[in-house]
PDB file of C-alpha atoms and ligand atoms in Angstrom:
ATOM      1  CA  MET A   1     227.740 114.299 253.541  1.00 44.00           C
ATOM      2  CA  PHE A   2     228.587 113.528 257.172  1.00 46.00           C
ATOM      3  CA  ASP A   3     231.960 112.923 258.616  1.00 53.00           C
ATOM      4  CA  ARG A   4     232.881 111.905 262.114  1.00 57.00           C
ATOM      5  CA  LEU A   5     233.155 115.560 263.144  1.00 61.00           C
ATOM      6  CA  ASP A   6     229.639 116.478 261.992  1.00 70.00           C
ATOM      7  CA  PRO A   7     227.512 116.679 265.171  1.00 68.00           C
ATOM      8  CA  ARG A   8     224.380 115.750 263.189  1.00 69.00           C
ATOM      9  CA  GLY A   9     225.784 112.218 262.940  1.00 74.00           C
ATOM     10  CA  LEU A  10     225.056 111.910 266.681  1.00 75.00           C
ATOM     11  CA  LEU A  11     221.329 111.899 265.876  1.00 71.00           C
ATOM     12  CA  ALA A  12     221.756 108.308 264.669  1.00 75.00           C
ATOM     13  CA  LYS A  13     222.083 107.457 268.377  1.00 82.00           C
ATOM     14  CA  PRO A  14     218.528 106.843 269.569  1.00 77.00           C
ATOM     15  CA  TRP A  15     218.881 108.592 272.938  1.00 82.00           C
ATOM     16  CA  VAL A  16     220.406 111.675 271.250  1.00 83.00           C
ATOM     17  CA  TYR A  17     217.544 111.734 268.737  1.00 80.00           C
ATOM     18  CA  LYS A  18     214.952 111.344 271.519  1.00 80.00           C
ATOM     19  CA  THR A  19     216.517 114.180 273.514  1.00 84.00           C
ATOM     20  CA  PHE A  20     216.692 116.428 270.435  1.00 83.00           C
ATOM     21  CA  ARG A  21     213.072 115.603 269.513  1.00 85.00           C
ATOM     22  CA  GLY A  22     211.996 116.425 273.065  1.00 83.00           C
ATOM     23  CA  LEU A  23     213.735 119.796 272.869  1.00 90.00           C
ATOM     24  CA  VAL A  24     212.459 120.968 269.475  1.00 92.00           C
ATOM     25  CA  THR A  25     208.886 119.652 269.470  1.00 93.00           C
ATOM     26  CA  THR A  26     206.077 121.245 271.450  1.00 94.00           C
ATOM     27  CA  LYS A  27     203.028 119.662 273.022  1.00 94.00           C
ATOM     28  CA  ALA A  28     200.800 121.878 270.859  1.00 95.00           C
ATOM     29  CA  GLY A  29     202.731 120.980 267.689  1.00 96.00           C
ATOM     30  CA  ARG A  30     202.480 117.253 268.377  1.00 96.00           C
ATOM     31  CA  ALA A  31     198.795 117.550 269.253  1.00 95.00           C
ATOM     32  CA  GLY A  32     198.184 119.583 266.079  1.00 96.00           C
ATOM     33  CA  LEU A  33     199.784 116.885 263.939  1.00 97.00           C
ATOM     34  CA  VAL A  34     197.621 114.203 265.537  1.00 98.00           C
ATOM     35  CA  GLU A  35     194.337 116.143 265.611  1.00 97.00           C
ATOM     36  CA  ASP A  36     194.599 117.915 262.252  1.00 97.00           C
ATOM     37  CA  TYR A  37     196.187 115.241 260.070  1.00 98.00           C
ATOM     38  CA  LEU A  38     196.683 111.792 261.619  1.00 98.00           C
ATOM     39  CA  ARG A  39     193.173 111.738 263.153  1.00 98.00           C
ATOM     40  CA  PRO A  40     193.504 108.208 264.579  1.00 98.00           C
ATOM     41  CA  ARG A  41     190.412 106.536 266.038  1.00 97.00           C
ATOM     42  CA  PRO A  42     190.662 104.166 269.002  1.00 97.00           C
ATOM     43  CA  GLY A  43     191.105 100.642 267.677  1.00 98.00           C
ATOM     44  CA  ASP A  44     192.503 101.730 264.292  1.00 98.00           C
ATOM     45  CA  SER A  45     195.261  99.645 262.775  1.00 98.00           C
ATOM     46  CA  VAL A  46     198.277 101.902 262.281  1.00 98.00           C
ATOM     47  CA  LEU A  47     201.440 101.299 260.274  1.00 98.00           C
ATOM     48  CA  ASP A  48     204.347 103.613 261.146  1.00 98.00           C
ATOM     49  CA  ILE A  49     207.045 103.546 258.446  1.00 98.00           C
ATOM     50  CA  GLY A  50     210.445 104.648 259.776  1.00 98.00           C
ATOM     51  CA  CYS A  51     208.982 104.705 263.289  1.00 98.00           C
ATOM     52  CA  GLY A  52     212.298 105.500 265.009  1.00 95.00           C
ATOM     53  CA  THR A  53     211.774 105.080 268.748  1.00 94.00           C
ATOM     54  CA  ALA A  54     207.983 105.184 268.215  1.00 96.00           C
ATOM     55  CA  ASP A  55     207.515 108.261 270.392  1.00 94.00           C
ATOM     56  CA  VAL A  56     204.363 109.109 268.435  1.00 96.00           C
ATOM     57  CA  LEU A  57     202.659 106.407 270.519  1.00 97.00           C
ATOM     58  CA  ASP A  58     202.606 108.875 273.420  1.00 94.00           C
ATOM     59  CA  ASP A  59     200.199 111.028 271.413  1.00 95.00           C
ATOM     60  CA  LEU A  60     197.928 108.291 270.017  1.00 97.00           C
ATOM     61  CA  PRO A  61     194.834 106.680 271.538  1.00 96.00           C
ATOM     62  CA  ASP A  62     194.783 102.888 271.942  1.00 96.00           C
ATOM     63  CA  VAL A  63     195.480 101.631 268.438  1.00 98.00           C
ATOM     64  CA  GLU A  64     196.856  98.440 266.904  1.00 98.00           C
ATOM     65  CA  TYR A  65     200.320  99.772 266.179  1.00 98.00           C
ATOM     66  CA  TYR A  66     202.914  98.237 263.860  1.00 98.00           C
ATOM     67  CA  GLY A  67     206.132 100.210 263.427  1.00 98.00           C
ATOM     68  CA  PHE A  68     209.272  99.375 261.518  1.00 98.00           C
ATOM     69  CA  ASP A  69     212.617 101.097 261.102  1.00 97.00           C
ATOM     70  CA  SER A  70     215.917 100.335 259.400  1.00 97.00           C
ATOM     71  CA  SER A  71     217.840 101.146 262.596  1.00 95.00           C
ATOM     72  CA  GLU A  72     218.115  98.205 264.973  1.00 96.00           C
ATOM     73  CA  GLU A  73     219.145 100.547 267.799  1.00 94.00           C
ATOM     74  CA  TYR A  74     215.998 102.655 267.381  1.00 94.00           C
ATOM     75  CA  ILE A  75     213.807  99.532 267.307  1.00 97.00           C
ATOM     76  CA  ASP A  76     215.470  98.144 270.442  1.00 96.00           C
ATOM     77  CA  LEU A  77     214.681 101.381 272.264  1.00 94.00           C
ATOM     78  CA  ALA A  78     211.103 101.422 270.929  1.00 96.00           C
ATOM     79  CA  ARG A  79     210.579  97.887 272.275  1.00 97.00           C
ATOM     80  CA  ALA A  80     212.166  98.738 275.626  1.00 96.00           C
ATOM     81  CA  ARG A  81     210.068 101.874 275.997  1.00 94.00           C
ATOM     82  CA  HIS A  82     206.681 100.810 274.616  1.00 95.00           C
ATOM     83  CA  GLY A  83     206.728  97.023 275.115  1.00 92.00           C
ATOM     84  CA  ASN A  84     203.340  95.540 274.372  1.00 93.00           C
ATOM     85  CA  ARG A  85     201.767  98.750 273.066  1.00 96.00           C
ATOM     86  CA  GLY A  86     202.750  97.675 269.557  1.00 97.00           C
ATOM     87  CA  THR A  87     204.862  95.536 267.293  1.00 97.00           C
ATOM     88  CA  PHE A  88     208.311  96.921 266.481  1.00 98.00           C
ATOM     89  CA  VAL A  89     210.304  95.459 263.628  1.00 97.00           C
ATOM     90  CA  ASN A  90     213.789  96.131 262.270  1.00 97.00           C
ATOM     91  CA  ALA A  91     213.274  96.401 258.490  1.00 97.00           C
ATOM     92  CA  SER A  92     213.797  98.759 255.567  1.00 97.00           C
ATOM     93  CA  VAL A  93     211.214 100.260 253.246  1.00 97.00           C
ATOM     94  CA  SER A  94     210.180  97.807 250.573  1.00 93.00           C
ATOM     95  CA  ARG A  95     206.872  96.613 249.190  1.00 88.00           C
ATOM     96  CA  ASP A  96     207.529  93.224 250.848  1.00 87.00           C
ATOM     97  CA  THR A  97     208.160  94.598 254.352  1.00 89.00           C
ATOM     98  CA  VAL A  98     204.560  94.460 255.513  1.00 93.00           C
ATOM     99  CA  THR A  99     201.555  92.262 254.900  1.00 89.00           C
ATOM    100  CA  GLY A 100     198.099  93.225 256.159  1.00 92.00           C
ATOM    101  CA  LYS A 101     195.838  96.211 255.697  1.00 97.00           C
ATOM    102  CA  PHE A 102     195.807  99.349 257.836  1.00 98.00           C
ATOM    103  CA  ASP A 103     193.422 102.236 258.545  1.00 98.00           C
ATOM    104  CA  LEU A 104     196.274 104.698 258.854  1.00 98.00           C
ATOM    105  CA  VAL A 105     199.801 104.618 257.473  1.00 98.00           C
ATOM    106  CA  MET A 106     202.255 107.290 258.572  1.00 98.00           C
ATOM    107  CA  ALA A 107     205.795 108.172 257.576  1.00 98.00           C
ATOM    108  CA  LEU A 108     206.921 111.041 259.771  1.00 98.00           C
ATOM    109  CA  GLY A 109     210.265 112.559 258.902  1.00 97.00           C
ATOM    110  CA  VAL A 110     211.237 109.717 256.568  1.00 98.00           C
ATOM    111  CA  LEU A 111     210.860 110.710 252.881  1.00 98.00           C
ATOM    112  CA  HIS A 112     213.594 113.327 253.106  1.00 98.00           C
ATOM    113  CA  HIS A 113     216.046 110.578 254.073  1.00 97.00           C
ATOM    114  CA  LEU A 114     215.202 108.526 250.979  1.00 98.00           C
ATOM    115  CA  ASN A 115     216.338 108.884 247.378  1.00 98.00           C
ATOM    116  CA  ASP A 116     213.604 109.020 244.730  1.00 98.00           C
ATOM    117  CA  GLY A 117     213.640 105.259 244.133  1.00 98.00           C
ATOM    118  CA  ASP A 118     213.201 104.420 247.821  1.00 97.00           C
ATOM    119  CA  ALA A 119     210.657 107.233 248.324  1.00 98.00           C
ATOM    120  CA  ALA A 120     208.573 105.834 245.438  1.00 98.00           C
ATOM    121  CA  GLU A 121     208.837 102.424 247.096  1.00 97.00           C
ATOM    122  CA  LEU A 122     207.535 103.942 250.354  1.00 98.00           C
ATOM    123  CA  PHE A 123     204.454 105.300 248.578  1.00 98.00           C
ATOM    124  CA  ALA A 124     203.915 101.937 246.820  1.00 97.00           C
ATOM    125  CA  LEU A 125     204.192 100.094 250.135  1.00 97.00           C
ATOM    126  CA  ALA A 126     201.763 102.493 251.812  1.00 98.00           C
ATOM    127  CA  SER A 127     199.283 102.202 248.938  1.00 97.00           C
ATOM    128  CA  SER A 128     199.323  98.408 249.055  1.00 96.00           C
ATOM    129  CA  ALA A 129     199.046  98.369 252.874  1.00 97.00           C
ATOM    130  CA  LEU A 130     195.995 100.657 253.131  1.00 98.00           C
ATOM    131  CA  LYS A 131     192.385  99.628 253.477  1.00 98.00           C
ATOM    132  CA  PRO A 132     190.188 101.231 250.762  1.00 97.00           C
ATOM    133  CA  THR A 133     189.093 103.869 253.287  1.00 97.00           C
ATOM    134  CA  GLY A 134     192.571 104.355 254.741  1.00 98.00           C
ATOM    135  CA  ARG A 135     194.996 107.270 254.476  1.00 98.00           C
ATOM    136  CA  LEU A 136     198.736 107.836 254.324  1.00 98.00           C
ATOM    137  CA  VAL A 137     200.124 110.866 256.170  1.00 98.00           C
ATOM    138  CA  THR A 138     203.694 112.020 255.591  1.00 98.00           C
ATOM    139  CA  LEU A 139     205.611 114.843 257.276  1.00 98.00           C
ATOM    140  CA  ASP A 140     208.888 116.258 255.972  1.00 98.00           C
ATOM    141  CA  PRO A 141     210.930 119.439 255.743  1.00 98.00           C
ATOM    142  CA  LEU A 142     210.222 121.601 252.695  1.00 98.00           C
ATOM    143  CA  PHE A 143     212.059 124.124 250.569  1.00 98.00           C
ATOM    144  CA  HIS A 144     209.927 126.662 248.711  1.00 97.00           C
ATOM    145  CA  ASP A 145     210.191 129.955 246.847  1.00 96.00           C
ATOM    146  CA  GLY A 146     209.792 132.946 249.105  1.00 97.00           C
ATOM    147  CA  GLN A 147     210.689 130.928 252.214  1.00 97.00           C
ATOM    148  CA  ALA A 148     211.922 133.112 255.065  1.00 97.00           C
ATOM    149  CA  ALA A 149     215.714 132.962 255.134  1.00 97.00           C
ATOM    150  CA  HIS A 150     215.920 131.833 258.767  1.00 96.00           C
ATOM    151  CA  ARG A 151     213.524 128.925 258.104  1.00 97.00           C
ATOM    152  CA  ARG A 152     215.335 127.915 254.932  1.00 96.00           C
ATOM    153  CA  PHE A 153     218.626 127.976 256.812  1.00 95.00           C
ATOM    154  CA  VAL A 154     217.417 125.743 259.654  1.00 94.00           C
ATOM    155  CA  VAL A 155     215.755 123.315 257.203  1.00 96.00           C
ATOM    156  CA  SER A 156     219.045 123.133 255.285  1.00 94.00           C
ATOM    157  CA  LEU A 157     220.785 121.904 258.481  1.00 93.00           C
ATOM    158  CA  ASP A 158     218.648 118.731 258.566  1.00 92.00           C
ATOM    159  CA  ARG A 159     220.693 115.555 258.169  1.00 89.00           C
ATOM    160  CA  GLY A 160     218.270 114.167 255.530  1.00 94.00           C
ATOM    161  CA  GLY A 161     219.920 114.319 252.121  1.00 95.00           C
ATOM    162  CA  HIS A 162     216.698 114.559 250.071  1.00 98.00           C
ATOM    163  CA  ILE A 163     214.741 117.607 251.224  1.00 98.00           C
ATOM    164  CA  ARG A 164     212.460 118.505 248.305  1.00 98.00           C
ATOM    165  CA  ILE A 165     210.206 121.197 246.959  1.00 98.00           C
ATOM    166  CA  LEU A 166     206.434 120.652 246.886  1.00 98.00           C
ATOM    167  CA  ASN A 167     206.204 119.420 243.275  1.00 98.00           C
ATOM    168  CA  GLU A 168     208.925 116.851 243.825  1.00 98.00           C
ATOM    169  CA  TYR A 169     207.141 115.342 246.855  1.00 98.00           C
ATOM    170  CA  ILE A 170     203.803 115.416 244.990  1.00 98.00           C
ATOM    171  CA  GLU A 171     205.225 113.785 241.860  1.00 98.00           C
ATOM    172  CA  LEU A 172     206.494 110.856 243.943  1.00 98.00           C
ATOM    173  CA  ALA A 173     203.151 110.497 245.743  1.00 98.00           C
ATOM    174  CA  GLN A 174     201.215 110.561 242.457  1.00 98.00           C
ATOM    175  CA  ARG A 175     202.950 107.400 241.316  1.00 98.00           C
ATOM    176  CA  SER A 176     200.815 105.474 243.851  1.00 98.00           C
ATOM    177  CA  PHE A 177     197.988 107.766 244.991  1.00 98.00           C
ATOM    178  CA  GLN A 178     195.076 109.483 243.239  1.00 94.00           C
ATOM    179  CA  GLU A 179     194.070 111.959 245.926  1.00 98.00           C
ATOM    180  CA  ILE A 180     196.758 114.050 247.563  1.00 98.00           C
ATOM    181  CA  GLU A 181     196.243 117.018 249.866  1.00 98.00           C
ATOM    182  CA  SER A 182     199.228 119.112 250.875  1.00 98.00           C
ATOM    183  CA  HIS A 183     199.594 121.351 253.909  1.00 98.00           C
ATOM    184  CA  THR A 184     202.474 123.646 254.765  1.00 98.00           C
ATOM    185  CA  ARG A 185     203.123 124.407 258.453  1.00 97.00           C
ATOM    186  CA  THR A 186     205.695 126.618 260.094  1.00 97.00           C
ATOM    187  CA  ASP A 187     204.459 126.251 263.669  1.00 96.00           C
ATOM    188  CA  LEU A 188     205.064 122.632 264.627  1.00 96.00           C
ATOM    189  CA  LEU A 189     208.487 123.101 266.226  1.00 97.00           C
ATOM    190  CA  ARG A 190     210.107 125.455 268.717  1.00 96.00           C
ATOM    191  CA  ILE A 191     212.697 126.340 266.058  1.00 95.00           C
ATOM    192  CA  PRO A 192     212.125 128.141 262.727  1.00 96.00           C
ATOM    193  CA  TYR A 193     211.127 125.447 260.252  1.00 97.00           C
ATOM    194  CA  THR A 194     208.871 124.619 257.312  1.00 98.00           C
ATOM    195  CA  HIS A 195     207.048 121.277 257.192  1.00 98.00           C
ATOM    196  CA  LEU A 196     205.089 119.716 254.377  1.00 98.00           C
ATOM    197  CA  ILE A 197     202.326 117.317 255.345  1.00 98.00           C
ATOM    198  CA  LEU A 198     200.786 115.105 252.658  1.00 98.00           C
ATOM    199  CA  GLU A 199     197.496 113.289 253.156  1.00 98.00           C
ATOM    200  CA  CYS A 200     197.151 110.619 250.492  1.00 98.00           C
ATOM    201  CA  SER A 201     194.119 108.444 249.754  1.00 97.00           C
ATOM    202  CA  PRO A 202     193.922 105.490 247.364  1.00 91.00           C
TER     203      PRO A 202
HETATM  204  C1  LIG B   1     213.805 111.714 261.453  1.00 57.59           C
HETATM  205  S1  LIG B   1     213.655 110.048 261.952  1.00 57.59           S
HETATM  206  C2  LIG B   1     211.898 109.991 262.291  1.00 57.59           C
HETATM  207  C3  LIG B   1     211.539 108.922 263.272  1.00 57.59           C
HETATM  208  C4  LIG B   1     210.063 108.903 263.676  1.00 57.59           C
HETATM  209  N1  LIG B   1     209.185 108.695 262.544  1.00 57.59           N
HETATM  210  C5  LIG B   1     209.693 110.186 264.398  1.00 57.59           C
HETATM  211  O1  LIG B   1     208.828 110.920 263.902  1.00 57.59           O
HETATM  212  O2  LIG B   1     210.262 110.427 265.475  1.00 57.59           O
HETATM  213  C6  LIG B   1     213.762 109.148 260.419  1.00 57.59           C
HETATM  214  C7  LIG B   1     213.702 107.640 260.617  1.00 57.59           C
HETATM  215  O3  LIG B   1     213.650 106.993 259.351  1.00 57.59           O
HETATM  216  C8  LIG B   1     214.399 105.800 259.451  1.00 57.59           C
HETATM  217  N2  LIG B   1     214.754 105.361 258.106  1.00 57.59           N
HETATM  218  C9  LIG B   1     215.584 105.980 257.225  1.00 57.59           C
HETATM  219  N3  LIG B   1     215.655 105.280 256.083  1.00 57.59           N
HETATM  220  C10 LIG B   1     214.838 104.194 256.240  1.00 57.59           C
HETATM  221  C11 LIG B   1     214.495 103.092 255.402  1.00 57.59           C
HETATM  222  N4  LIG B   1     214.999 102.969 254.151  1.00 57.59           N
HETATM  223  N5  LIG B   1     213.630 102.159 255.869  1.00 57.59           N
HETATM  224  C12 LIG B   1     213.114 102.280 257.126  1.00 57.59           C
HETATM  225  N6  LIG B   1     213.409 103.310 257.965  1.00 57.59           N
HETATM  226  C13 LIG B   1     214.262 104.255 257.522  1.00 57.59           C
HETATM  227  C14 LIG B   1     215.591 106.202 260.315  1.00 57.59           C
HETATM  228  O4  LIG B   1     216.252 105.089 260.890  1.00 57.59           O
HETATM  229  C15 LIG B   1     214.915 107.096 261.339  1.00 57.59           C
HETATM  230  O5  LIG B   1     214.478 106.373 262.464  1.00 57.59           O
END
């Protein structure tokens, strides 16, 4: 629950979020995410769900990029910053948000902001928007047994209200996907953290 005195509420401001992202991410962490999991090929069609300010474009080759986000402010900044490198749309997750088929669908840092109903909708949207050979990649904070206390503490500070354990993320993904690989990483940020990455195939 956020009130006006909670500094995390400032992250809703796109320039604050961009500054924070710049401070906590590392070049190696961003490159690892792209090379190990996103694996985009030049010319791929890419759907970015909850794209924010679309900063991921800085780390992608030339792709046909379509990003949408429920925050108009974030989308305005994405358009101002990336212009004709993609299509940026102000919309919320729903099966009807997108038509067309994509090689790669990503939802980076989004599921943990969504309740179970909306998260299931995200997986359904991704499943219907993928080409038969396509993949969905998600990235979110994770709680797990045996997690180092300092990592658990920093994860618990995230403003997302739906940080889950592995089985909860997997159960939601299984409603729309047959093949799901999970990867846990603790080295993607400058700060102590635990990420879960899901790679889902139809
Ligand atoms: C942590 S930010 C991640 C932004 C971007 N993917 C990135 O990696 O920098 C989460 C984003 O999800 C968006 N979001 C939250 N709920 C959403 C919804 N129901 N539909 C679309 N976007 C949503 C927020 O506006 C925010 O931009």
